[in-house]
């Protein structure tokens, strides 16, 4: 099978006839991957700097049997410019075109291999791939099957099981729909109209109404609302499509003076109508225009009889399921080059030596690190990965040696005796309490110290759940807007529980306060310290330094310092953010090899990217150099309550 790559508009135009023939042969071809739609997209986006075509073709004996309509998109990830490969179009259903007479898996693999052979991209991000098609099945069979993840539900109405509109409404009609329709017609004297062919200024009228609806909703506090018509390039893409006869069908309600009160605009593909965009006038906001116009749309479709499927488009919105109980699934296929995987996160650079010129200011500091170029970042990531891997191999070798020793009768007995003695010590010695501002602080700054005090009962108090992490938008873009703040907090707390298990902390000794992340105050933390001091009157208390530049860390330290100053607690230590301060602040903690290994194991829990298990490598994505630096060369420093505050 021969492959070729088309990178310019001339080559694209030369494919027109073959492309359209393949569309007709492929029963699973999608509207948004047709030649007409892709050519319209290129006329718009081809004028923008950075957008490039990457149309991959596969031929068998000269006949076009497969086509991947792709493009390069310029992107920036955490200040670093990258190249992303996406479909050369926009829409709810996108995919490769495949000849049904050929093996879909063979053709798909050939096309993908050709894309992978190109070395000038960083991310392959293919979205809105329809499920239950030969293309998605081929991806699921491939060696990259784990890269295909669920993205969105796409509800649709199948009109075929119903003889007429009355039969449909007997089963599916949202409550009060006819009442709102009668009220709309009575109060506005509006007229319902169907627009099948290109009409001057239709797209501009739709854009004006869509923006008016957006402004109305924002005035009510819906700040997330936006208008796709604010994207000039996307508008030009759709303007090209709307100029093509027979491609669109728009349903509108107009006032007697011709003003647009509401619309739902669709694309037609074979006997399917694909809902694309809708809006309503703020003056009819209380008249449920969405329900009313959908009622008239379905009545029209049953009367006309040229459509079998009405597709609501991507998105699990409750109002769609008032009309149907059917939906399809769409997938995302994402492959990151090694330099952009979770093991190599977006850059938040920190110089390993805190005294080096231009050293990172770390969390909470005002001075931002210098922006590296992509090549320098990739090189830094590779170096860190190699060093961490080398350290991990050595740690695993030591762990294997210890496990082999414990399998012999004498060491096994000794291990049991040690555990028994430790239980006695836990009852006899006062406990030690670690106050952790955010999940991952315990591993980065305190991990080896926590492990070293395992002969005492160790209690870990997570002051926050880390819900304000700035990496959530990056995670959501990667996964398709699937992770909420609640999910993020649950994931971070779970990582903390796994982390401290390596440090000898029992599950029952982990307490999560869930105070506001980013808004800790000494007063809030003091309430927690007083409670723990009352519960464990002889306990030692440990937390971050009150001199820490991060406000949450400093608040935790100040609360413990105040508790010591007024005699509430008698023993306390403060951990220094070793990446941020000079070596003359406090004193270093003596770390054994075993303590360092335990700390590395705890840090490793924050490097795991497994969305299926709700693990998002949040620690690594937030502070990559701290995680890597401490895994390579663990360091911890502490000071007492006698250092003056600033």
mmCIF file of N, CA, C and O in Angstrom, residues 294-388:
data_model
loop_
_atom_site.group_PDB
_atom_site.id
_atom_site.type_symbol
_atom_site.label_atom_id
_atom_site.label_comp_id
_atom_site.label_asym_id
_atom_site.label_seq_id
_atom_site.Cartn_x
_atom_site.Cartn_y
_atom_site.Cartn_z
ATOM 1 N N UNK A 294 -38.071 22.935 18.856
ATOM 2 C CA UNK A 294 -37.828 21.512 18.608
ATOM 3 C C UNK A 294 -39.137 20.799 18.253
ATOM 4 O O UNK A 294 -39.156 19.900 17.414
ATOM 5 N N UNK A 295 -40.212 21.199 18.871
ATOM 6 C CA UNK A 295 -41.532 20.653 18.553
ATOM 7 C C UNK A 295 -41.852 20.882 17.084
ATOM 8 O O UNK A 295 -42.254 19.962 16.351
ATOM 9 N N UNK A 296 -41.671 22.119 16.616
ATOM 10 C CA UNK A 296 -41.986 22.439 15.221
ATOM 11 C C UNK A 296 -41.022 21.772 14.252
ATOM 12 O O UNK A 296 -41.421 21.397 13.139
ATOM 13 N N UNK A 297 -39.759 21.626 14.658
ATOM 14 C CA UNK A 297 -38.784 20.940 13.804
ATOM 15 C C UNK A 297 -39.229 19.507 13.543
ATOM 16 O O UNK A 297 -39.260 19.035 12.398
ATOM 17 N N UNK A 298 -39.599 18.795 14.592
ATOM 18 C CA UNK A 298 -39.976 17.392 14.435
ATOM 19 C C UNK A 298 -41.274 17.250 13.648
ATOM 20 O O UNK A 298 -41.424 16.332 12.828
ATOM 21 N N UNK A 299 -42.218 18.150 13.879
ATOM 22 C CA UNK A 299 -43.448 18.106 13.086
ATOM 23 C C UNK A 299 -43.132 18.292 11.609
ATOM 24 O O UNK A 299 -43.669 17.581 10.736
ATOM 25 N N UNK A 300 -42.233 19.219 11.293
ATOM 26 C CA UNK A 300 -41.820 19.449 9.902
ATOM 27 C C UNK A 300 -41.139 18.216 9.308
ATOM 28 O O UNK A 300 -41.425 17.831 8.165
ATOM 29 N N UNK A 301 -40.251 17.583 10.078
ATOM 30 C CA UNK A 301 -39.511 16.436 9.552
ATOM 31 C C UNK A 301 -40.439 15.268 9.263
ATOM 32 O O UNK A 301 -40.269 14.558 8.252
ATOM 33 N N UNK A 302 -41.419 15.030 10.120
ATOM 34 C CA UNK A 302 -42.361 13.942 9.853
ATOM 35 C C UNK A 302 -43.211 14.240 8.624
ATOM 36 O O UNK A 302 -43.529 13.346 7.835
ATOM 37 N N UNK A 303 -43.584 15.501 8.435
ATOM 38 C CA UNK A 303 -44.382 15.865 7.262
ATOM 39 C C UNK A 303 -43.578 15.733 5.972
ATOM 40 O O UNK A 303 -44.070 15.224 4.963
ATOM 41 N N UNK A 304 -42.316 16.141 6.033
ATOM 42 C CA UNK A 304 -41.489 16.144 4.818
ATOM 43 C C UNK A 304 -40.968 14.752 4.486
ATOM 44 O O UNK A 304 -40.840 14.393 3.318
ATOM 45 N N UNK A 305 -40.591 13.973 5.497
ATOM 46 C CA UNK A 305 -40.224 12.581 5.293
ATOM 47 C C UNK A 305 -38.877 12.325 4.649
ATOM 48 O O UNK A 305 -38.638 11.207 4.157
ATOM 49 N N UNK A 306 -37.960 13.299 4.640
ATOM 50 C CA UNK A 306 -36.659 13.095 3.997
ATOM 51 C C UNK A 306 -35.527 12.910 5.004
ATOM 52 O O UNK A 306 -34.366 12.832 4.625
ATOM 53 N N UNK A 307 -35.858 12.848 6.283
ATOM 54 C CA UNK A 307 -34.855 12.688 7.338
ATOM 55 C C UNK A 307 -35.255 11.522 8.233
ATOM 56 O O UNK A 307 -36.413 11.403 8.651
ATOM 57 N N UNK A 308 -34.275 10.658 8.539
ATOM 58 C CA UNK A 308 -34.517 9.515 9.431
ATOM 59 C C UNK A 308 -33.971 9.746 10.843
ATOM 60 O O UNK A 308 -34.516 9.214 11.810
ATOM 61 N N UNK A 309 -32.873 10.499 10.942
ATOM 62 C CA UNK A 309 -32.199 10.717 12.228
ATOM 63 C C UNK A 309 -32.053 12.210 12.478
ATOM 64 O O UNK A 309 -31.547 12.946 11.621
ATOM 65 N N UNK A 310 -32.508 12.658 13.655
ATOM 66 C CA UNK A 310 -32.199 14.014 14.095
ATOM 67 C C UNK A 310 -31.173 13.901 15.208
ATOM 68 O O UNK A 310 -31.452 13.349 16.272
ATOM 69 N N UNK A 311 -29.969 14.426 14.968
ATOM 70 C CA UNK A 311 -28.848 14.306 15.893
ATOM 71 C C UNK A 311 -28.684 15.618 16.656
ATOM 72 O O UNK A 311 -28.505 16.682 16.062
ATOM 73 N N UNK A 312 -28.739 15.524 17.994
ATOM 74 C CA UNK A 312 -28.614 16.726 18.822
ATOM 75 C C UNK A 312 -27.177 17.223 18.938
ATOM 76 O O UNK A 312 -26.937 18.313 19.461
ATOM 77 N N UNK A 313 -26.196 16.423 18.523
ATOM 78 C CA UNK A 313 -24.807 16.838 18.637
ATOM 79 C C UNK A 313 -24.201 16.456 19.971
ATOM 80 O O UNK A 313 -24.861 15.904 20.858
ATOM 81 N N UNK A 314 -22.914 16.746 20.114
ATOM 82 C CA UNK A 314 -22.160 16.304 21.280
ATOM 83 C C UNK A 314 -22.603 17.036 22.541
ATOM 84 O O UNK A 314 -22.924 18.217 22.515
ATOM 85 N N UNK A 315 -22.616 16.304 23.642
ATOM 86 C CA UNK A 315 -22.883 16.922 24.932
ATOM 87 C C UNK A 315 -24.006 16.243 25.688
ATOM 88 O O UNK A 315 -25.089 16.015 25.140
ATOM 89 N N UNK A 316 -23.743 15.931 26.955
ATOM 90 C CA UNK A 316 -24.731 15.263 27.803
ATOM 91 C C UNK A 316 -25.554 16.329 28.527
ATOM 92 O O UNK A 316 -25.392 16.578 29.713
ATOM 93 N N UNK A 317 -26.485 16.952 27.798
ATOM 94 C CA UNK A 317 -27.332 17.976 28.380
ATOM 95 C C UNK A 317 -28.705 17.383 28.689
ATOM 96 O O UNK A 317 -29.319 16.740 27.832
ATOM 97 N N UNK A 318 -29.225 17.604 29.890
ATOM 98 C CA UNK A 318 -30.491 16.969 30.275
ATOM 99 C C UNK A 318 -31.642 17.269 29.333
ATOM 100 O O UNK A 318 -32.498 16.405 29.095
ATOM 101 N N UNK A 319 -31.715 18.494 28.780
ATOM 102 C CA UNK A 319 -32.854 18.836 27.933
ATOM 103 C C UNK A 319 -32.919 17.959 26.690
ATOM 104 O O UNK A 319 -34.015 17.711 26.164
ATOM 105 N N UNK A 320 -31.779 17.475 26.205
ATOM 106 C CA UNK A 320 -31.795 16.609 25.020
ATOM 107 C C UNK A 320 -32.502 15.293 25.320
ATOM 108 O O UNK A 320 -33.220 14.746 24.468
ATOM 109 N N UNK A 321 -32.286 14.787 26.523
ATOM 110 C CA UNK A 321 -32.866 13.493 26.869
ATOM 111 C C UNK A 321 -34.337 13.604 27.254
ATOM 112 O O UNK A 321 -34.962 12.594 27.584
ATOM 113 N N UNK A 322 -34.903 14.812 27.186
ATOM 114 C CA UNK A 322 -36.354 14.943 27.285
ATOM 115 C C UNK A 322 -37.035 14.476 26.000
ATOM 116 O O UNK A 322 -38.226 14.180 25.995
ATOM 117 N N UNK A 323 -36.243 14.404 24.908
ATOM 118 C CA UNK A 323 -36.797 14.040 23.602
ATOM 119 C C UNK A 323 -36.411 12.638 23.161
ATOM 120 O O UNK A 323 -36.947 12.135 22.168
ATOM 121 N N UNK A 324 -35.488 12.004 23.844
ATOM 122 C CA UNK A 324 -35.001 10.710 23.369
ATOM 123 C C UNK A 324 -34.309 9.955 24.496
ATOM 124 O O UNK A 324 -33.899 10.563 25.494
ATOM 125 N N UNK A 325 -34.191 8.645 24.311
ATOM 126 C CA UNK A 325 -33.379 7.848 25.241
ATOM 127 C C UNK A 325 -32.207 7.198 24.516
ATOM 128 O O UNK A 325 -31.588 6.272 25.026
ATOM 129 N N UNK A 326 -31.913 7.702 23.326
ATOM 130 C CA UNK A 326 -30.846 7.113 22.524
ATOM 131 C C UNK A 326 -29.668 8.077 22.424
ATOM 132 O O UNK A 326 -29.847 9.292 22.338
ATOM 133 N N UNK A 327 -28.477 7.507 22.406
ATOM 134 C CA UNK A 327 -27.283 8.322 22.217
ATOM 135 C C UNK A 327 -26.158 7.440 21.703
ATOM 136 O O UNK A 327 -26.183 6.216 21.887
ATOM 137 N N UNK A 328 -25.214 8.056 21.046
ATOM 138 C CA UNK A 328 -23.991 7.389 20.640
ATOM 139 C C UNK A 328 -22.842 7.970 21.442
ATOM 140 O O UNK A 328 -22.990 8.992 22.117
ATOM 141 N N UNK A 329 -21.694 7.333 21.329
ATOM 142 C CA UNK A 329 -20.506 7.758 22.071
ATOM 143 C C UNK A 329 -19.452 8.246 21.090
ATOM 144 O O UNK A 329 -19.321 7.704 19.983
ATOM 145 N N UNK A 330 -18.744 9.266 21.483
ATOM 146 C CA UNK A 330 -17.591 9.689 20.689
ATOM 147 C C UNK A 330 -16.334 9.562 21.531
ATOM 148 O O UNK A 330 -16.376 9.636 22.756
ATOM 149 N N UNK A 331 -15.209 9.360 20.844
ATOM 150 C CA UNK A 331 -13.929 9.115 21.494
ATOM 151 C C UNK A 331 -12.945 10.244 21.228
ATOM 152 O O UNK A 331 -13.084 11.027 20.294
ATOM 153 N N UNK A 332 -11.922 10.267 22.059
ATOM 154 C CA UNK A 332 -10.724 11.074 21.812
ATOM 155 C C UNK A 332 -9.539 10.116 21.703
ATOM 156 O O UNK A 332 -9.373 9.214 22.534
ATOM 157 N N UNK A 333 -8.719 10.315 20.669
ATOM 158 C CA UNK A 333 -7.476 9.559 20.518
ATOM 159 C C UNK A 333 -6.339 10.545 20.682
ATOM 160 O O UNK A 333 -6.160 11.436 19.855
ATOM 161 N N UNK A 334 -5.579 10.390 21.760
ATOM 162 C CA UNK A 334 -4.499 11.341 22.037
ATOM 163 C C UNK A 334 -3.202 10.590 22.284
ATOM 164 O O UNK A 334 -3.128 9.707 23.128
ATOM 165 N N UNK A 335 -2.189 11.011 21.540
ATOM 166 C CA UNK A 335 -0.851 10.441 21.701
ATOM 167 C C UNK A 335 0.124 11.600 21.847
ATOM 168 O O UNK A 335 0.201 12.486 20.987
ATOM 169 N N UNK A 336 0.872 11.605 22.949
ATOM 170 C CA UNK A 336 1.871 12.643 23.207
ATOM 171 C C UNK A 336 3.263 12.098 22.924
ATOM 172 O O UNK A 336 3.584 10.980 23.330
ATOM 173 N N UNK A 337 4.052 12.890 22.261
ATOM 174 C CA UNK A 337 5.461 12.533 22.144
ATOM 175 C C UNK A 337 6.038 12.390 23.554
ATOM 176 O O UNK A 337 5.582 13.058 24.486
ATOM 177 N N UNK A 338 7.063 11.570 23.759
ATOM 178 C CA UNK A 338 7.577 11.339 25.119
ATOM 179 C C UNK A 338 7.874 12.595 25.902
ATOM 180 O O UNK A 338 7.665 12.648 27.101
ATOM 181 N N UNK A 339 8.326 13.651 25.256
ATOM 182 C CA UNK A 339 8.680 14.865 25.995
ATOM 183 C C UNK A 339 7.476 15.584 26.566
ATOM 184 O O UNK A 339 7.603 16.472 27.370
ATOM 185 N N UNK A 340 6.248 15.168 26.149
ATOM 186 C CA UNK A 340 5.062 15.841 26.638
ATOM 187 C C UNK A 340 4.128 14.914 27.399
ATOM 188 O O UNK A 340 2.992 15.235 27.636
ATOM 189 N N UNK A 341 4.601 13.748 27.792
ATOM 190 C CA UNK A 341 3.783 12.854 28.590
ATOM 191 C C UNK A 341 3.747 13.340 30.024
ATOM 192 O O UNK A 341 4.433 14.280 30.400
ATOM 193 N N UNK A 342 2.977 12.644 30.851
ATOM 194 C CA UNK A 342 2.884 13.067 32.254
ATOM 195 C C UNK A 342 4.219 12.959 32.953
ATOM 196 O O UNK A 342 4.491 13.647 33.917
ATOM 197 N N UNK A 343 5.083 12.060 32.468
ATOM 198 C CA UNK A 343 6.415 11.954 33.067
ATOM 199 C C UNK A 343 7.274 13.142 32.687
ATOM 200 O O UNK A 343 8.338 13.339 33.227
ATOM 201 N N UNK A 344 6.817 13.919 31.712
ATOM 202 C CA UNK A 344 7.526 15.115 31.303
ATOM 203 C C UNK A 344 6.498 16.233 31.196
ATOM 204 O O UNK A 344 6.021 16.541 30.128
ATOM 205 N N UNK A 345 6.099 16.839 32.316
ATOM 206 C CA UNK A 345 4.949 17.728 32.354
ATOM 207 C C UNK A 345 5.259 19.110 31.813
ATOM 208 O O UNK A 345 6.403 19.427 31.502
ATOM 209 N N UNK A 346 4.219 19.944 31.706
ATOM 210 C CA UNK A 346 4.442 21.318 31.295
ATOM 211 C C UNK A 346 5.459 21.981 32.212
ATOM 212 O O UNK A 346 5.513 21.683 33.406
ATOM 213 N N UNK A 347 6.274 22.873 31.689
ATOM 214 C CA UNK A 347 7.409 23.371 32.460
ATOM 215 C C UNK A 347 7.012 24.318 33.570
ATOM 216 O O UNK A 347 6.180 25.184 33.413
ATOM 217 N N UNK A 348 7.578 24.065 34.701
ATOM 218 C CA UNK A 348 7.579 25.042 35.786
ATOM 219 C C UNK A 348 8.988 24.950 36.349
ATOM 220 O O UNK A 348 9.263 24.285 37.320
ATOM 221 N N UNK A 349 9.895 25.621 35.696
ATOM 222 C CA UNK A 349 11.305 25.323 35.875
ATOM 223 C C UNK A 349 11.837 25.828 37.205
ATOM 224 O O UNK A 349 11.472 26.889 37.697
ATOM 225 N N UNK A 350 12.710 25.017 37.767
ATOM 226 C CA UNK A 350 13.427 25.426 38.975
ATOM 227 C C UNK A 350 14.853 24.941 38.854
ATOM 228 O O UNK A 350 15.109 23.816 38.465
ATOM 229 N N UNK A 351 15.810 25.819 39.144
ATOM 230 C CA UNK A 351 17.208 25.426 39.087
ATOM 231 C C UNK A 351 17.530 24.556 40.284
ATOM 232 O O UNK A 351 17.176 24.894 41.403
ATOM 233 N N UNK A 352 18.184 23.372 40.101
ATOM 234 C CA UNK A 352 18.433 22.467 41.225
ATOM 235 C C UNK A 352 19.118 23.136 42.404
ATOM 236 O O UNK A 352 18.769 22.917 43.538
ATOM 237 N N UNK A 353 20.126 23.981 42.153
ATOM 238 C CA UNK A 353 20.815 24.644 43.263
ATOM 239 C C UNK A 353 20.104 25.936 43.607
ATOM 240 O O UNK A 353 19.917 26.800 42.762
ATOM 241 N N UNK A 354 19.694 26.132 44.864
ATOM 242 C CA UNK A 354 18.975 27.344 45.223
ATOM 243 C C UNK A 354 19.811 28.598 45.128
ATOM 244 O O UNK A 354 19.290 29.683 45.118
ATOM 245 N N UNK A 355 21.138 28.457 45.056
ATOM 246 C CA UNK A 355 22.001 29.636 44.994
ATOM 247 C C UNK A 355 22.387 30.005 43.575
ATOM 248 O O UNK A 355 23.052 30.996 43.343
ATOM 249 N N UNK A 356 21.957 29.158 42.611
ATOM 250 C CA UNK A 356 22.353 29.420 41.227
ATOM 251 C C UNK A 356 21.656 30.668 40.716
ATOM 252 O O UNK A 356 20.531 30.964 41.078
ATOM 253 N N UNK A 357 22.341 31.426 39.846
ATOM 254 C CA UNK A 357 21.711 32.621 39.293
ATOM 255 C C UNK A 357 20.435 32.251 38.564
ATOM 256 O O UNK A 357 20.390 31.278 37.832
ATOM 257 N N UNK A 358 19.402 33.064 38.759
ATOM 258 C CA UNK A 358 18.146 32.807 38.064
ATOM 259 C C UNK A 358 17.392 31.636 38.618
ATOM 260 O O UNK A 358 16.549 31.069 37.957
ATOM 261 N N UNK A 359 17.662 31.222 39.874
ATOM 262 C CA UNK A 359 16.979 30.063 40.457
ATOM 263 C C UNK A 359 15.492 30.319 40.541
ATOM 264 O O UNK A 359 15.036 31.439 40.691
ATOM 265 N N UNK A 360 14.736 29.215 40.459
ATOM 266 C CA UNK A 360 13.282 29.323 40.531
ATOM 267 C C UNK A 360 12.870 29.897 41.869
ATOM 268 O O UNK A 360 13.425 29.585 42.902
ATOM 269 N N UNK A 361 11.824 30.732 41.849
ATOM 270 C CA UNK A 361 11.309 31.303 43.090
ATOM 271 C C UNK A 361 10.294 30.386 43.749
ATOM 272 O O UNK A 361 9.870 30.638 44.856
ATOM 273 N N UNK A 362 9.864 29.337 43.043
ATOM 274 C CA UNK A 362 9.000 28.320 43.642
ATOM 275 C C UNK A 362 7.587 28.811 43.863
ATOM 276 O O UNK A 362 7.151 29.845 43.385
ATOM 277 N N UNK A 363 6.835 28.018 44.617
ATOM 278 C CA UNK A 363 5.438 28.327 44.872
ATOM 279 C C UNK A 363 5.315 29.620 45.659
ATOM 280 O O UNK A 363 5.983 29.832 46.649
ATOM 281 N N UNK A 364 4.411 30.460 45.195
ATOM 282 C CA UNK A 364 4.083 31.651 45.960
ATOM 283 C C UNK A 364 5.015 32.823 45.738
ATOM 284 O O UNK A 364 4.781 33.894 46.244
ATOM 285 N N UNK A 365 6.094 32.676 45.001
ATOM 286 C CA UNK A 365 7.020 33.779 44.790
ATOM 287 C C UNK A 365 6.568 34.605 43.606
ATOM 288 O O UNK A 365 5.935 34.129 42.680
ATOM 289 N N UNK A 366 6.940 35.860 43.581
ATOM 290 C CA UNK A 366 6.450 36.765 42.553
ATOM 291 C C UNK A 366 7.249 36.695 41.277
ATOM 292 O O UNK A 366 6.735 36.963 40.208
ATOM 293 N N UNK A 367 8.507 36.347 41.344
ATOM 294 C CA UNK A 367 9.336 36.351 40.151
ATOM 295 C C UNK A 367 9.139 35.072 39.368
ATOM 296 O O UNK A 367 9.308 33.982 39.880
ATOM 297 N N UNK A 368 8.735 35.195 38.094
ATOM 298 C CA UNK A 368 8.476 34.012 37.267
ATOM 299 C C UNK A 368 9.770 33.508 36.663
ATOM 300 O O UNK A 368 10.672 34.279 36.353
ATOM 301 N N UNK A 369 9.887 32.185 36.463
ATOM 302 C CA UNK A 369 11.083 31.650 35.829
ATOM 303 C C UNK A 369 11.145 32.054 34.372
ATOM 304 O O UNK A 369 10.138 32.354 33.743
ATOM 305 N N UNK A 370 12.347 32.043 33.864
ATOM 306 C CA UNK A 370 12.529 32.367 32.457
ATOM 307 C C UNK A 370 11.825 31.342 31.592
ATOM 308 O O UNK A 370 11.764 30.169 31.915
ATOM 309 N N UNK A 371 11.263 31.773 30.463
ATOM 310 C CA UNK A 371 10.552 30.875 29.575
ATOM 311 C C UNK A 371 11.533 30.144 28.673
ATOM 312 O O UNK A 371 12.239 30.770 27.889
ATOM 313 N N UNK A 372 11.577 28.834 28.763
ATOM 314 C CA UNK A 372 12.503 28.092 27.920
ATOM 315 C C UNK A 372 11.889 27.835 26.557
ATOM 316 O O UNK A 372 10.681 27.879 26.390
ATOM 317 N N UNK A 373 12.717 27.540 25.591
ATOM 318 C CA UNK A 373 12.154 27.099 24.327
ATOM 319 C C UNK A 373 11.872 25.606 24.413
ATOM 320 O O UNK A 373 12.283 24.920 25.344
ATOM 321 N N UNK A 374 11.134 25.107 23.429
ATOM 322 C CA UNK A 374 10.682 23.713 23.493
ATOM 323 C C UNK A 374 11.852 22.747 23.480
ATOM 324 O O UNK A 374 11.835 21.726 24.170
ATOM 325 N N UNK A 375 12.886 23.053 22.712
ATOM 326 C CA UNK A 375 14.030 22.143 22.626
ATOM 327 C C UNK A 375 14.761 22.055 23.968
ATOM 328 O O UNK A 375 15.112 20.968 24.432
ATOM 329 N N UNK A 376 14.964 23.218 24.619
ATOM 330 C CA UNK A 376 15.644 23.208 25.916
ATOM 331 C C UNK A 376 14.813 22.479 26.953
ATOM 332 O O UNK A 376 15.335 21.736 27.782
ATOM 333 N N UNK A 377 13.503 22.677 26.900
ATOM 334 C CA UNK A 377 12.640 22.000 27.850
ATOM 335 C C UNK A 377 12.695 20.489 27.670
ATOM 336 O O UNK A 377 12.795 19.722 28.623
ATOM 337 N N UNK A 378 12.620 20.049 26.420
ATOM 338 C CA UNK A 378 12.669 18.609 26.149
ATOM 339 C C UNK A 378 13.983 18.009 26.636
ATOM 340 O O UNK A 378 14.015 16.904 27.190
ATOM 341 N N UNK A 379 15.080 18.746 26.447
ATOM 342 C CA UNK A 379 16.377 18.248 26.889
ATOM 343 C C UNK A 379 16.414 18.143 28.425
ATOM 344 O O UNK A 379 16.914 17.169 28.983
ATOM 345 N N UNK A 380 15.850 19.157 29.101
ATOM 346 C CA UNK A 380 15.816 19.124 30.561
ATOM 347 C C UNK A 380 14.994 17.944 31.052
ATOM 348 O O UNK A 380 15.365 17.257 32.008
ATOM 349 N N UNK A 381 13.881 17.712 30.390
ATOM 350 C CA UNK A 381 13.014 16.601 30.782
ATOM 351 C C UNK A 381 13.733 15.271 30.620
ATOM 352 O O UNK A 381 13.679 14.394 31.486
ATOM 353 N N UNK A 382 14.435 15.099 29.496
ATOM 354 C CA UNK A 382 15.155 13.836 29.264
ATOM 355 C C UNK A 382 16.227 13.619 30.323
ATOM 356 O O UNK A 382 16.418 12.497 30.809
ATOM 357 N N UNK A 383 16.934 14.688 30.694
ATOM 358 C CA UNK A 383 17.966 14.557 31.722
ATOM 359 C C UNK A 383 17.353 14.141 33.062
ATOM 360 O O UNK A 383 17.859 13.254 33.748
ATOM 361 N N UNK A 384 16.258 14.812 33.435
ATOM 362 C CA UNK A 384 15.598 14.465 34.696
ATOM 363 C C UNK A 384 15.086 13.038 34.691
ATOM 364 O O UNK A 384 15.219 12.303 35.665
ATOM 365 N N UNK A 385 14.496 12.624 33.553
ATOM 366 C CA UNK A 385 13.973 11.265 33.454
ATOM 367 C C UNK A 385 15.092 10.242 33.620
ATOM 368 O O UNK A 385 14.934 9.221 34.305
ATOM 369 N N UNK A 386 16.212 10.498 32.989
ATOM 370 C CA UNK A 386 17.332 9.558 33.062
ATOM 371 C C UNK A 386 17.858 9.454 34.496
ATOM 372 O O UNK A 386 18.140 8.357 34.994
ATOM 373 N N UNK A 387 17.975 10.598 35.163
ATOM 374 C CA UNK A 387 18.483 10.583 36.533
ATOM 375 C C UNK A 387 17.507 9.883 37.478
ATOM 376 O O UNK A 387 17.905 9.077 38.316
ATOM 377 N N UNK A 388 16.228 10.201 37.329
ATOM 378 C CA UNK A 388 15.232 9.559 38.181
ATOM 379 C C UNK A 388 15.200 8.062 37.939
ATOM 380 O O UNK A 388 15.095 7.261 38.862
#
